[in-house]
Tab-separated table of C-alpha atoms in Angstrom:
chain	number	residue	atom	x	y	z
A	1158	MET	CA	0.000	0.000	0.000
A	1159	GLU	CA	1.282	3.425	-0.873
A	1160	ASP	CA	1.870	6.032	1.768
A	1161	ALA	CA	-0.534	8.940	1.201
A	1162	ARG	CA	2.207	11.436	2.073
A	1163	ASP	CA	4.256	10.323	-0.944
A	1164	LEU	CA	1.435	10.760	-3.463
A	1165	PRO	CA	0.999	13.783	-5.703
A	1166	PRO	CA	-1.662	16.241	-4.461
A	1167	LYS	CA	-4.297	15.206	-7.034
A	1168	ARG	CA	-4.041	11.493	-6.208
A	1169	ARG	CA	-3.987	12.262	-2.493
A	1170	ALA	CA	-7.147	14.366	-2.811
A	1171	ARG	CA	-8.852	11.611	-4.800
A	1172	ARG	CA	-7.948	9.046	-2.143
A	1173	PHE	CA	-9.348	11.223	0.651
A	1174	GLU	CA	-12.463	11.873	-1.429
A	1175	LYS	CA	-13.054	8.131	-1.806
A	1176	ALA	CA	-12.495	7.586	1.912
A	1177	GLY	CA	-14.933	10.373	2.765
A	1178	MET	CA	-17.563	8.957	0.445
A	1179	ALA	CA	-17.108	5.522	2.034
A	1180	VAL	CA	-17.626	6.994	5.519
A	1181	VAL	CA	-20.774	8.849	4.411
A	1182	ALA	CA	-22.125	5.706	2.710
A	1183	LEU	CA	-21.487	3.671	5.861
A	1184	ILE	CA	-23.268	6.205	8.076
A	1185	LEU	CA	-26.246	6.367	5.693
A	1186	ALA	CA	-26.430	2.560	5.584
A	1187	ILE	CA	-26.506	2.406	9.393
A	1188	ILE	CA	-29.276	5.029	9.518
A	1189	VAL	CA	-31.339	3.131	6.927
A	1190	VAL	CA	-30.898	-0.198	8.744
A	1191	VAL	CA	-31.928	1.338	12.077
A	1192	PHE	CA	-34.932	3.109	10.523
A	1193	VAL	CA	-36.173	0.010	8.675
A	1194	GLY	CA	-35.566	-2.218	11.695
A	1195	ARG	CA	-37.484	0.127	13.981
A	1196	ASN	CA	-40.395	0.290	11.549
A	1197	LEU	CA	-40.528	-3.501	11.291
A	1198	TRP	CA	-40.356	-3.842	15.077
A	1199	HIS	CA	-43.080	-1.222	15.540
A	1200	ALA	CA	-45.332	-2.955	12.997
A	1201	ASP	CA	-44.888	-6.225	14.903
A	1202	VAL	CA	-45.769	-4.532	18.207
A	1203	GLU	CA	-48.845	-2.903	16.661
A	1204	GLN	CA	-50.106	-6.279	15.428
A	1205	LYS	CA	-49.670	-7.852	18.863
A	1206	GLN	CA	-51.430	-5.055	20.779
A	1207	PRO	CA	-55.079	-4.528	19.829
A	1208	GLU	CA	-56.095	-0.916	19.487
A	1209	THR	CA	-58.285	0.324	22.328
A	1210	THR	CA	-60.686	3.192	21.944
A	1211	ALA	CA	-61.596	3.577	25.614
A	1212	PRO	CA	-59.217	5.536	27.821
A	1213	SER	CA	-57.449	3.468	30.431
A	1214	ALA	CA	-58.529	3.896	34.045
A	1215	VAL	CA	-55.816	5.444	36.163
């Protein structure tokens, strides 16, 4: 593997750009997985709990 300090400025910038895009893609993938997982979990909970129209007695 090449040392980034020895690369010309254009190649170094391209390498950092790719690394930055990989980090952003990873963060977006984590957000999507959490969002979809929460929606699936919430749908499962909604199916298990029947909807009540009467207020609960406290």
